Coordinates of C-alpha atoms in Angstrom, one line a residue:
Chain A
M97 CA 0.0 0.0 0.0
K98 CA 1.2 3.4 -0.7
G99 CA 2.2 5.9 1.9
T100 CA 0.3 8.1 4.3
P101 CA 0.8 11.8 3.8
T102 CA 1.6 13.8 6.8
A103 CA 2.4 17.5 6.7
D104 CA 6.1 16.6 7.1
S105 CA 6.3 14.0 4.3
S106 CA 4.3 16.2 2.0
R107 CA 6.6 19.2 2.6
K108 CA 9.7 17.0 2.1
A109 CA 8.3 15.3 -1.0
L110 CA 7.8 18.7 -2.7
S111 CA 11.1 20.2 -1.8
Y112 CA 13.2 17.1 -2.4
S113 CA 11.5 16.4 -5.7
K114 CA 12.4 19.9 -6.9
F115 CA 16.0 19.4 -5.6
Y116 CA 16.6 16.0 -7.3
A117 CA 14.3 16.6 -10.4
G118 CA 13.6 12.9 -10.9
K119 CA 14.0 9.9 -8.6
V120 CA 15.6 7.5 -11.0
G121 CA 17.8 8.0 -14.1
F122 CA 20.0 6.3 -16.6
A123 CA 23.5 5.4 -15.6
P124 CA 26.0 3.6 -17.9
K125 CA 26.8 0.0 -17.2
V126 CA 29.8 -0.2 -19.4
P127 CA 33.1 1.6 -19.2
V128 CA 33.9 4.3 -21.7
R129 CA 37.7 4.2 -21.6
S130 CA 38.0 6.5 -24.6
L131 CA 35.8 7.5 -27.4
E132 CA 37.2 4.5 -29.3
D133 CA 34.9 2.4 -27.1
F134 CA 31.9 3.7 -28.9
S135 CA 32.9 1.6 -31.9
I136 CA 32.1 -1.3 -29.7
W137 CA 29.1 0.0 -27.8
Y138 CA 27.7 1.6 -30.9
T139 CA 28.3 1.4 -34.6
P140 CA 30.1 -0.4 -36.3
G141 CA 30.7 -3.0 -33.6
V142 CA 27.1 -3.1 -32.4
A143 CA 25.9 -4.4 -35.8
A144 CA 27.3 -7.8 -35.0
V145 CA 25.2 -7.9 -31.8
S146 CA 22.1 -6.8 -33.7
K147 CA 22.6 -9.5 -36.3
A148 CA 23.0 -12.2 -33.7
I149 CA 19.8 -11.0 -32.0
E150 CA 18.0 -10.9 -35.3
A151 CA 18.9 -14.5 -35.9
D152 CA 17.7 -15.4 -32.4
P153 CA 15.6 -12.7 -30.7
E154 CA 15.9 -14.6 -27.3
L155 CA 19.5 -13.4 -27.3
S156 CA 18.1 -9.9 -26.5
F157 CA 17.9 -11.2 -23.0
E158 CA 21.6 -12.0 -23.1
Y159 CA 23.2 -9.1 -25.0
T160 CA 21.1 -6.2 -23.7
G161 CA 19.5 -5.0 -20.5
R162 CA 16.2 -6.5 -21.5
W163 CA 16.6 -9.3 -18.9
N164 CA 16.3 -6.8 -16.1
T165 CA 14.2 -4.0 -17.4
I166 CA 10.5 -3.4 -16.9
A167 CA 8.1 -0.6 -17.8
V168 CA 5.9 0.9 -15.1
V169 CA 2.9 1.9 -17.1
T170 CA -0.2 3.9 -16.1
D171 CA -2.9 5.9 -17.9
G172 CA -3.3 7.9 -14.7
T173 CA -7.0 7.1 -14.3
R174 CA -6.9 6.0 -10.6
V175 CA -3.8 7.3 -8.9
L176 CA -3.4 6.5 -5.2
G177 CA -6.6 7.8 -3.5
L178 CA -6.5 10.8 -5.8
G179 CA -8.6 9.4 -8.7
N180 CA -8.1 10.4 -12.3
I181 CA -5.3 12.9 -12.1
G182 CA -3.8 12.3 -15.5
P183 CA -0.6 10.8 -16.7
E184 CA 1.6 13.8 -15.8
G185 CA 0.2 13.7 -12.2
A186 CA 1.0 10.1 -12.0
L187 CA 4.6 10.5 -13.0
P188 CA 6.1 11.1 -9.5
V189 CA 4.2 8.0 -8.3
M190 CA 5.6 5.8 -11.1
E191 CA 9.1 7.2 -10.4
G192 CA 8.7 6.2 -6.8
K193 CA 7.6 2.8 -7.8
A194 CA 10.6 2.5 -10.1
L195 CA 12.9 3.5 -7.3
I196 CA 11.5 0.7 -5.0
Y197 CA 11.8 -1.8 -7.8
N198 CA 15.4 -0.9 -8.2
F199 CA 16.5 -0.7 -4.5
L200 CA 14.6 -3.7 -3.2
G201 CA 14.4 -5.9 -6.2
G202 CA 17.4 -4.9 -8.3
V203 CA 15.0 -4.3 -11.2
N204 CA 15.5 -1.5 -13.7
A205 CA 12.1 0.0 -13.9
M206 CA 11.1 2.7 -16.4
P207 CA 8.3 5.1 -15.4
L208 CA 5.9 5.4 -18.3
P209 CA 2.7 7.2 -17.7
V210 CA 0.9 7.4 -21.1
K211 CA -1.8 9.6 -22.7
V212 CA -4.2 7.2 -24.3
K213 CA -7.8 7.8 -25.5
S214 CA -9.1 4.3 -25.0
Q215 CA -8.6 0.9 -23.4
D216 CA -7.6 -0.5 -26.8
E217 CA -5.0 2.2 -27.2
L218 CA -3.5 1.4 -23.8
I219 CA -3.4 -2.3 -24.6
S220 CA -1.7 -1.8 -28.0
F221 CA 0.9 0.6 -26.4
V222 CA 1.8 -1.9 -23.7
S223 CA 1.9 -4.7 -26.1
A224 CA 4.2 -2.9 -28.4
L225 CA 6.8 -2.5 -25.6
E226 CA 7.5 -6.2 -25.5
P227 CA 10.8 -6.2 -27.5
S228 CA 12.6 -4.0 -25.1
M229 CA 11.2 -5.2 -21.8
G230 CA 11.5 -8.2 -19.5
G231 CA 8.2 -7.4 -18.0
V232 CA 5.5 -4.7 -17.5
N233 CA 4.1 -3.4 -14.2
L234 CA 0.6 -1.8 -14.7
E235 CA -0.3 0.7 -12.1
D236 CA -3.2 2.9 -11.0
I237 CA -5.7 2.0 -13.8
E238 CA -9.3 2.3 -12.9
S239 CA -11.6 -0.8 -12.3
P240 CA -13.1 -2.6 -14.2
K241 CA -10.9 -1.4 -17.1
C242 CA -7.8 -2.8 -15.3
F243 CA -9.3 -6.3 -15.4
E244 CA -9.8 -6.3 -19.1
V245 CA -6.4 -4.7 -19.8
L246 CA -4.5 -7.2 -17.6
E247 CA -6.4 -10.2 -18.9
R248 CA -5.8 -9.3 -22.6
L249 CA -2.2 -8.4 -22.1
R250 CA -1.5 -11.5 -20.1
G251 CA -3.0 -13.4 -23.0
E252 CA -1.1 -11.9 -25.8
M253 CA 2.3 -11.0 -24.4
K254 CA 5.2 -13.4 -23.9
I255 CA 6.7 -11.4 -20.9
P256 CA 5.1 -11.0 -17.5
V257 CA 2.4 -8.3 -17.2
W258 CA 1.5 -7.5 -13.6
H259 CA -1.0 -5.2 -12.2
D260 CA 0.2 -4.3 -8.7
D261 CA -3.2 -3.0 -7.5
Q262 CA -4.6 -6.5 -8.3
Q263 CA -2.0 -9.1 -7.9
G264 CA 0.4 -7.2 -5.6
T265 CA -2.2 -6.2 -3.1
A266 CA -4.0 -9.5 -3.2
G267 CA -0.7 -11.4 -2.8
V268 CA 0.5 -9.5 0.3
T269 CA -3.1 -9.7 1.7
L270 CA -2.9 -13.5 1.3
A271 CA 0.5 -13.5 3.1
A272 CA -0.9 -11.5 6.0
L273 CA -4.0 -13.7 6.1
Y274 CA -1.9 -16.9 6.3
N275 CA -0.2 -15.7 9.5
A276 CA -3.3 -14.2 11.0
L277 CA -5.1 -17.6 10.4
E278 CA -2.1 -19.4 11.9
L279 CA -2.1 -17.2 15.1
T280 CA -5.9 -17.7 15.6
G281 CA -5.7 -21.5 14.9
R282 CA -7.4 -21.5 11.6
K283 CA -6.8 -22.8 8.1
L284 CA -7.7 -21.1 4.8
R285 CA -10.1 -23.9 3.9
G286 CA -13.0 -23.8 6.4
S287 CA -12.6 -20.1 7.3
R288 CA -15.4 -17.7 6.5
I289 CA -13.9 -14.7 4.7
V290 CA -15.6 -11.4 3.9
L291 CA -14.2 -9.2 1.2
F292 CA -15.6 -5.7 1.5
G293 CA -15.1 -3.7 -1.7
A294 CA -15.0 -5.3 -5.2
G295 CA -12.4 -3.2 -6.9
A296 CA -9.0 -4.3 -8.2
A297 CA -7.6 -5.6 -4.9
N298 CA -10.5 -7.7 -3.7
V299 CA -11.5 -9.1 -7.1
A300 CA -7.9 -10.4 -7.4
A301 CA -8.0 -11.5 -3.7
E302 CA -11.1 -13.6 -4.3
R303 CA -9.4 -15.4 -7.2
L304 CA -6.2 -15.9 -5.3
L305 CA -7.9 -17.1 -2.1
V306 CA -9.8 -19.7 -4.1
Q307 CA -6.7 -20.8 -6.0
A308 CA -4.9 -21.1 -2.6
G309 CA -7.6 -23.4 -1.3
A310 CA -10.3 -21.3 0.2
D311 CA -13.8 -22.6 -0.5
P312 CA -15.6 -20.0 -2.6
K313 CA -18.9 -20.9 -0.9
D314 CA -17.3 -19.5 2.4
I315 CA -16.3 -16.2 0.8
T316 CA -18.8 -13.3 0.7
V317 CA -18.0 -10.2 -1.3
L318 CA -19.6 -6.8 -1.1
D319 CA -19.5 -3.8 -3.4
S320 CA -21.1 -0.4 -2.8
K321 CA -24.6 -1.9 -3.3
G322 CA -24.2 -4.7 -0.8
I323 CA -23.5 -8.4 -0.8
L324 CA -22.9 -10.0 -4.2
H325 CA -25.2 -12.9 -4.9
P326 CA -26.5 -14.7 -8.0
E327 CA -29.9 -13.2 -7.9
R328 CA -29.1 -9.6 -7.0
E329 CA -31.3 -7.1 -9.0
D330 CA -28.3 -5.8 -11.0
I331 CA -26.8 -9.2 -11.8
D332 CA -27.5 -9.0 -15.6
Q333 CA -26.0 -5.5 -15.6
L334 CA -22.9 -6.9 -14.0
M335 CA -22.7 -9.7 -16.6
L336 CA -22.5 -7.1 -19.3
K337 CA -20.4 -4.4 -17.5
N338 CA -18.2 -6.2 -15.1
R339 CA -17.9 -9.9 -15.7
W340 CA -15.3 -10.3 -13.0
K341 CA -17.7 -9.2 -10.4
Y342 CA -20.5 -11.2 -12.0
D343 CA -18.4 -14.4 -11.8
I344 CA -17.8 -13.7 -8.1
A345 CA -21.5 -13.2 -7.5
I346 CA -22.2 -16.5 -9.1
R347 CA -19.5 -18.7 -7.4
T348 CA -19.2 -17.2 -3.9
N349 CA -21.7 -16.7 -1.0
G350 CA -22.8 -20.4 -0.7
D351 CA -25.4 -19.6 1.9
R352 CA -27.0 -16.9 -0.2
R353 CA -26.6 -14.0 2.2
T354 CA -28.2 -10.8 1.2
G355 CA -28.0 -7.3 2.6
G356 CA -25.0 -5.3 3.8
L357 CA -21.8 -5.6 5.8
K358 CA -23.4 -6.7 9.1
E359 CA -25.2 -9.5 7.4
A360 CA -22.0 -10.6 5.7
L361 CA -19.9 -10.4 8.8
K362 CA -22.2 -12.5 11.0
G363 CA -20.1 -15.5 11.9
A364 CA -17.2 -14.5 9.7
D365 CA -13.6 -15.3 10.7
A366 CA -11.8 -12.7 8.5
L367 CA -12.6 -9.4 6.9
V368 CA -10.6 -7.8 4.1
A369 CA -11.8 -4.2 3.5
A370 CA -10.6 -2.5 0.4
A371 CA -13.6 -0.3 0.0
G372 CA -12.8 3.4 0.4
Q373 CA -11.8 6.1 2.7
G374 CA -12.5 5.7 6.5
P375 CA -12.2 6.1 9.3
K376 CA -15.9 5.4 10.0
M377 CA -16.9 3.4 7.0
I378 CA -17.1 0.3 9.3
K379 CA -18.4 0.5 12.8
P380 CA -17.4 -1.5 15.9
D381 CA -20.9 -3.1 16.2
E382 CA -20.4 -4.5 12.7
I383 CA -17.1 -6.2 13.7
S384 CA -18.7 -7.5 16.9
V385 CA -20.9 -9.9 15.0
M386 CA -17.8 -11.7 13.6
N387 CA -16.6 -14.9 15.2
R388 CA -14.3 -14.6 18.3
R389 CA -10.6 -14.1 17.5
A390 CA -11.7 -12.2 14.4
I391 CA -9.2 -11.0 11.8
A392 CA -9.7 -7.6 10.1
F393 CA -7.7 -5.9 7.5
F394 CA -8.4 -2.3 6.4
L395 CA -6.5 -1.5 3.3
A396 CA -7.7 1.9 2.2
N397 CA -5.0 4.6 2.1
P398 CA -4.4 7.1 3.5
V399 CA -7.4 6.6 5.8
P400 CA -8.3 3.0 6.6
E401 CA -12.0 2.0 6.5
M402 CA -11.8 1.8 10.3
L403 CA -9.1 2.6 12.8
P404 CA -7.4 -0.3 14.5
D405 CA -8.5 0.8 18.0
A406 CA -12.1 0.8 16.9
A407 CA -11.8 -2.6 15.4
K408 CA -10.2 -4.0 18.6
K409 CA -13.1 -2.4 20.5
G410 CA -15.4 -4.3 18.2
G411 CA -13.6 -7.5 19.2
A412 CA -11.1 -8.0 16.4
E413 CA -8.0 -9.8 17.6
I414 CA -5.7 -9.2 14.6
V415 CA -5.9 -5.9 12.8
A416 CA -3.9 -4.8 9.8
T417 CA -4.0 -1.6 7.7
G418 CA -2.1 -0.2 4.7
R419 CA -0.4 2.3 6.9
S420 CA 3.1 2.2 8.2
D421 CA 2.2 4.1 11.5
Y422 CA 0.1 1.2 12.7
P423 CA 1.2 -2.4 13.4
N424 CA 0.8 -4.9 10.5
Q425 CA 1.3 -2.8 7.4
V426 CA -0.1 -4.7 4.4
N427 CA 2.4 -3.2 2.1
N428 CA 2.7 -4.1 -1.6
S429 CA 6.4 -3.1 -1.5
L430 CA 7.0 -6.3 0.4
L431 CA 6.0 -8.3 -2.7
F432 CA 6.3 -6.7 -6.1
P433 CA 10.1 -6.2 -6.1
A434 CA 10.6 -9.8 -5.2
V435 CA 8.0 -11.1 -7.6
F436 CA 9.6 -9.4 -10.6
R437 CA 13.1 -10.3 -9.4
G438 CA 12.1 -14.0 -9.4
A439 CA 10.2 -13.7 -12.7
L440 CA 13.0 -11.9 -14.5
D441 CA 15.7 -14.3 -13.2
V442 CA 14.1 -17.3 -14.9
R443 CA 12.8 -15.1 -17.8
A444 CA 9.3 -16.0 -17.1
K445 CA 6.7 -15.5 -19.8
T446 CA 4.0 -14.6 -17.4
I447 CA 3.3 -14.3 -13.7
T448 CA 0.8 -17.0 -12.8
D449 CA -1.4 -17.0 -9.7
A450 CA 0.5 -20.0 -8.5
M451 CA 3.7 -17.9 -8.5
V452 CA 1.9 -15.2 -6.5
I453 CA 0.7 -17.7 -4.0
E454 CA 4.2 -19.1 -3.6
A455 CA 5.4 -15.6 -3.0
A456 CA 2.7 -15.0 -0.3
K457 CA 3.6 -18.3 1.4
E458 CA 7.3 -17.4 1.5
L459 CA 6.5 -13.9 2.8
A460 CA 4.5 -15.5 5.6
A461 CA 7.1 -18.2 6.3
F462 CA 9.8 -15.5 6.6
A463 CA 7.7 -13.6 9.1
R464 CA 7.1 -16.8 11.1
E465 CA 10.8 -17.5 11.3
K466 CA 11.3 -14.1 12.8
G467 CA 8.5 -14.6 15.2
I468 CA 4.8 -13.5 14.6
S469 CA 2.3 -12.0 17.0
D470 CA -0.9 -10.1 16.7
H471 CA 1.0 -7.0 15.9
Q472 CA 3.6 -8.6 13.7
I473 CA 2.1 -10.8 11.0
L474 CA 4.3 -9.7 8.1
P475 CA 8.0 -9.0 7.6
T476 CA 9.0 -5.3 7.3
M477 CA 10.8 -3.7 4.4
V478 CA 14.1 -3.4 6.4
Q479 CA 14.4 -7.1 6.5
W480 CA 15.8 -7.1 3.0
A481 CA 16.8 -10.8 3.0
V482 CA 13.1 -11.5 2.5
Y483 CA 13.3 -10.2 -1.1
P484 CA 15.7 -12.8 -2.5
R485 CA 14.0 -15.5 -0.6
V486 CA 10.6 -14.7 -2.1
A487 CA 12.2 -14.1 -5.5
A488 CA 13.7 -17.6 -5.5
K489 CA 10.3 -19.2 -4.7
V490 CA 8.6 -17.2 -7.5
G491 CA 11.3 -18.4 -9.9
Q492 CA 10.9 -22.0 -8.9
A493 CA 7.1 -21.8 -9.2
A494 CA 7.5 -20.4 -12.7
I495 CA 9.8 -23.3 -13.7
R496 CA 7.3 -25.8 -12.2
G497 CA 4.4 -24.1 -14.0
G498 CA 6.2 -24.3 -17.3
V499 CA 6.4 -20.6 -17.9
A500 CA 10.1 -20.1 -17.4
R501 CA 12.5 -19.7 -20.4
K502 CA 15.5 -20.4 -18.1
K503 CA 15.9 -23.2 -15.7
L504 CA 17.6 -22.5 -12.4
S505 CA 17.9 -24.8 -9.3
A506 CA 16.4 -23.4 -6.1
A507 CA 19.9 -22.6 -4.9
E508 CA 20.8 -20.8 -8.1
S509 CA 17.5 -18.9 -8.0
L510 CA 18.4 -17.7 -4.5
H511 CA 22.0 -16.9 -5.4
T512 CA 21.1 -14.9 -8.5
A513 CA 18.4 -12.9 -6.8
T514 CA 20.7 -12.1 -3.9
A515 CA 23.5 -11.1 -6.2
V516 CA 21.4 -8.8 -8.3
I517 CA 19.7 -7.1 -5.4
E518 CA 23.0 -6.7 -3.6
H519 CA 24.4 -5.1 -6.7
S520 CA 21.6 -2.5 -6.6
R521 CA 22.3 -1.7 -3.0
R522 CA 26.0 -1.5 -3.7
V523 CA 25.4 1.0 -6.5
M524 CA 23.3 3.2 -4.2
S525 CA 25.9 3.0 -1.5
A526 CA 28.8 3.8 -4.0
L527 CA 26.9 6.7 -5.5
R528 CA 26.1 8.2 -2.1
K529 CA 29.7 7.7 -0.9
S530 CA 31.2 9.4 -3.9
G531 CA 28.8 12.3 -3.7
V532 CA 27.1 11.6 -7.0
I533 CA 23.9 11.2 -5.1
L534 CA 23.8 14.0 -2.4
D535 CA 21.9 13.9 0.8
P536 CA 18.9 16.3 0.7
P537 CA 19.4 19.8 1.8
E538 CA 17.7 20.8 5.0
Chain B
M97 CA -40.5 -12.4 -5.5
T98 CA -37.3 -10.7 -4.4
P99 CA -34.2 -12.8 -3.6
Q100 CA -34.7 -11.9 0.1
N101 CA -38.1 -13.5 0.4
R102 CA -37.1 -16.4 -1.7
R103 CA -34.5 -17.2 0.9
K104 CA -37.0 -16.9 3.7
S105 CA -39.4 -19.2 1.9
G106 CA -36.9 -22.0 2.7
V107 CA -35.5 -22.8 -0.7
P108 CA -32.0 -24.1 -0.1
G109 CA -29.2 -22.0 -1.5
A110 CA -27.3 -22.8 -4.7
G111 CA -29.3 -26.0 -5.3
V112 CA -28.3 -26.2 -8.9
G113 CA -28.6 -29.8 -10.0
E114 CA -31.9 -30.8 -8.4
K115 CA -34.5 -32.2 -10.7
L116 CA -35.5 -29.6 -13.2
Q117 CA -39.0 -29.3 -14.6
I118 CA -40.0 -27.3 -17.7
R119 CA -43.8 -26.9 -18.0
H120 CA -46.8 -24.5 -17.9
A121 CA -46.7 -22.2 -15.0
K122 CA -48.8 -23.0 -12.0
K123 CA -50.9 -20.4 -10.2
D124 CA -48.5 -20.2 -7.2
E125 CA -45.6 -19.6 -9.5
L126 CA -47.0 -16.5 -11.2
A127 CA -45.4 -14.1 -8.8
A128 CA -42.0 -15.6 -9.3
A129 CA -42.5 -15.6 -13.0
A130 CA -43.5 -11.9 -13.0
D131 CA -40.2 -11.2 -11.1
L132 CA -38.2 -12.8 -13.8
I133 CA -40.2 -10.9 -16.5
V134 CA -39.2 -7.7 -14.8
R135 CA -35.6 -8.8 -14.9
T136 CA -35.7 -9.4 -18.7
K137 CA -37.0 -5.8 -19.1
R138 CA -34.2 -4.4 -16.9
L139 CA -31.7 -6.5 -19.0
N140 CA -33.2 -5.0 -22.2
N141 CA -32.7 -1.5 -20.8
E142 CA -28.9 -2.3 -20.7
F143 CA -29.0 -2.3 -24.5
D144 CA -31.1 0.7 -25.3
P145 CA -32.5 3.7 -23.5
L146 CA -35.8 3.2 -25.4
F147 CA -36.2 0.2 -23.1
A148 CA -36.2 2.2 -19.9
V149 CA -38.4 0.3 -17.5
V150 CA -41.5 1.9 -15.9
A151 CA -41.5 2.4 -12.1
D152 CA -44.5 0.1 -11.6
A153 CA -43.1 -2.7 -13.7
K154 CA -43.8 -5.3 -11.0
P155 CA -47.6 -5.0 -10.8
R156 CA -47.8 -4.7 -14.6
A157 CA -45.7 -7.9 -14.9
E158 CA -48.1 -9.7 -12.6
K159 CA -51.1 -8.8 -14.7
Y160 CA -49.1 -9.7 -17.8
V161 CA -48.2 -13.2 -16.7
Q162 CA -51.7 -13.8 -15.3
A163 CA -53.1 -13.0 -18.7
A164 CA -50.5 -15.2 -20.4
A165 CA -51.5 -18.1 -18.1
D166 CA -55.2 -17.6 -18.5
T167 CA -55.8 -16.6 -22.1
P168 CA -56.2 -19.1 -24.9
G169 CA -53.5 -18.5 -27.6
K170 CA -51.0 -17.4 -25.0
L171 CA -48.3 -19.4 -23.4
L172 CA -46.4 -19.1 -20.1
M173 CA -43.8 -21.7 -19.4
V174 CA -41.5 -21.9 -16.4
A175 CA -38.4 -23.9 -15.5
V176 CA -38.7 -25.0 -11.9
E177 CA -36.1 -26.5 -9.7
G178 CA -37.5 -28.0 -6.5
S179 CA -40.1 -25.3 -5.9
K180 CA -38.0 -22.5 -7.2
V181 CA -38.8 -20.8 -10.6
V182 CA -35.5 -20.3 -12.3
G183 CA -36.6 -19.5 -15.9
V184 CA -39.6 -18.1 -17.7
L185 CA -40.8 -18.0 -21.3
R186 CA -43.9 -16.1 -22.5
A187 CA -45.2 -16.5 -26.0
E188 CA -48.5 -16.1 -28.0
I189 CA -50.0 -17.1 -31.3
R190 CA -50.2 -14.2 -33.8
E191 CA -52.0 -14.4 -37.1
R192 CA -50.4 -12.4 -39.9
T193 CA -52.4 -10.6 -42.5
F194 CA -50.4 -10.8 -45.7
Y195 CA -47.8 -13.4 -45.4
E196 CA -47.6 -17.1 -45.4
P197 CA -47.3 -19.0 -43.3
L198 CA -50.0 -17.1 -41.5
M199 CA -49.7 -18.4 -38.0
Q200 CA -46.6 -17.4 -36.0
G201 CA -45.6 -18.4 -32.5
F202 CA -44.2 -15.2 -31.0
I203 CA -41.8 -15.5 -28.1
S204 CA -42.0 -12.1 -26.4
D205 CA -40.0 -12.9 -23.2
F206 CA -37.4 -15.4 -22.2
Y207 CA -35.3 -15.3 -19.1
I208 CA -33.2 -17.7 -17.1
L209 CA -31.5 -16.9 -13.8
P210 CA -27.7 -16.5 -14.3
E211 CA -26.6 -19.6 -12.3
Y212 CA -28.8 -21.7 -14.5
R213 CA -27.5 -20.5 -17.8
R214 CA -25.1 -22.4 -20.0
K215 CA -26.5 -25.7 -18.8
A216 CA -28.6 -26.5 -22.0
M217 CA -31.7 -25.4 -20.1
G218 CA -32.4 -22.5 -22.6
N219 CA -32.4 -25.0 -25.4
E220 CA -34.8 -27.3 -23.6
M221 CA -37.2 -24.5 -22.8
L222 CA -37.1 -23.2 -26.4
E223 CA -37.8 -26.7 -27.8
K224 CA -40.6 -27.4 -25.4
A225 CA -42.2 -24.0 -26.0
S226 CA -41.9 -24.4 -29.8
A227 CA -43.6 -27.8 -29.6
E228 CA -46.3 -26.2 -27.4
L229 CA -46.8 -23.3 -29.9
K230 CA -47.0 -25.8 -32.8
K231 CA -49.8 -27.6 -31.0
M232 CA -51.5 -24.2 -30.6
G233 CA -51.4 -23.7 -34.3
A234 CA -48.0 -22.0 -34.9
E235 CA -46.5 -22.7 -38.3
F236 CA -43.2 -21.0 -37.5
I237 CA -41.6 -19.4 -34.4
V238 CA -40.2 -15.9 -34.0
A239 CA -38.5 -14.3 -31.0
D240 CA -38.3 -10.6 -30.1
V241 CA -35.0 -9.5 -28.6
P242 CA -33.1 -6.1 -28.5
A243 CA -31.0 -5.5 -31.6
Q244 CA -28.0 -4.8 -29.4
N245 CA -28.3 -8.0 -27.3
E246 CA -25.6 -10.0 -28.9
I247 CA -26.0 -12.9 -26.5
A248 CA -29.6 -13.3 -27.3
N249 CA -29.0 -12.9 -31.0
R250 CA -26.3 -15.6 -31.0
F251 CA -28.6 -17.9 -29.0
Y252 CA -31.2 -17.9 -31.7
V253 CA -28.9 -17.8 -34.7
K254 CA -27.1 -20.9 -33.3
R255 CA -30.5 -22.7 -33.2
G256 CA -31.3 -22.0 -36.9
F257 CA -33.2 -18.8 -36.5
R258 CA -32.5 -15.8 -38.8
A259 CA -33.3 -12.1 -38.5
I260 CA -36.4 -11.5 -40.6
S261 CA -37.3 -7.9 -39.9
S262 CA -35.7 -4.9 -38.1
L263 CA -37.4 -2.4 -35.7
F264 CA -35.8 1.0 -35.9
G265 CA -36.3 3.6 -33.1
K266 CA -35.7 7.3 -32.7
A267 CA -37.1 10.0 -30.5
P268 CA -39.5 12.2 -32.6

């Protein structure tokens, strides 16, 4: 989840952004010993490399930076909690994302907000990027457009396409849920789960939960009009306008609940809210109808649907939010750098749900090794060893799923991911030490 | 009947797979059939603003199905699972003035609840209704669907129907 603005962070963001004028940039990877070297890096020498790649396009992953480069693409239609602020407005966010990709995942990510007039134009733009990219991260695209865009691009592209607001949020939510269930003596199968909000995050969460073993009949999903069920008045409209939500309405909610949040929460074990700005969107008396030892996640940023204190007052035992200033931050940044690291290291053609589930399991396992409690169900971003660990599992899952171009052993996966991420951290450290990157002025 | 009171009536949830019956609607099924008729009208409205549904659609639908069930030359069939009405088909015999064949079986409304779609039930309902209409004197069958409803258009084309006339609309 993305950050929480405070007066201090807003002020710093504005002044630092002006000072640095861009958070990421291009730096050479090869030495230029003299201008003679350009006959190697550029023409005439480079023609030999081009011909080799022409004969075997897969060599573009060997002879160029394609193996480690992704595009961070948005149309700027749903940026943070700010809504449709346009592609220019989205640029600082995409730069920030690129920086996180680089520092935590060792991935070269290129911020690319684009001005497009239609969904088809966005799809053809992204699709055309394929030759120069190892993958694509879609970001901040409104729902339900984001579902169609991701589905079509995943179908037609031979490199991974990832929509962080769907798969990233759903993946880290699943990781948090694994440990919350563990702490409260539950298993995914048999737990009654309520998803409040049917946008990008929860639509993906529903699919991931079912793939991970949850019984769809035990899942209840609500949108702004209440509980989704197969005979809701607007079901035919959903079929035509949002078939993802339609499918959820048909396959979930086995006991045919109708009504609102309270009706859904009665006897529920876990709530995942990704519904909109709080802090009073959900009330303690709604939480209190859940089962004892209830789990409640409030993912809206910057203001969670409900504040943790109020949820505890309502009887929730384990509470998580998207914010860093409360315990249990359900933070996408724990996942996406590692997922792409793992996918790129094996040259995956796509990122399957099985790969995301493996990532979630490893994220949860890492936290358990460090010790989990009701206020510590996930690792934190400073535990950087979690990234290569998760990356290795993602790579191995890609190989098992038959979507990897390159086969690595589990040990090789871990070694490669560790080396690439360490390299990125060394670059940062060297650039700061040498004064190429200055500390911000105060 | 709304989903809420259907649940209260004790019908078990998601009971897809129980024995399905396709037959003439019984008296106590008319309210449920009317509910499904209203749903078809709302669905049609998704395709064209000239199909905006009136506020009192429910009572109108109740009279409409009542008439279809009672009037000779009209047909009201339902698909029933257990005691739950999951599909409805309304049709009537219309005599043409100038063309042959003269007698047409006119399917005006056809709706199946989403969970019961794609299970060959639509086909079965259409066949039974066609047979019924033939007995009532129909020499051929037509069905009225919104021009923009591609799903419905495909359904009929796949079963050997073809578009025979077009209805154009425009605000005056």
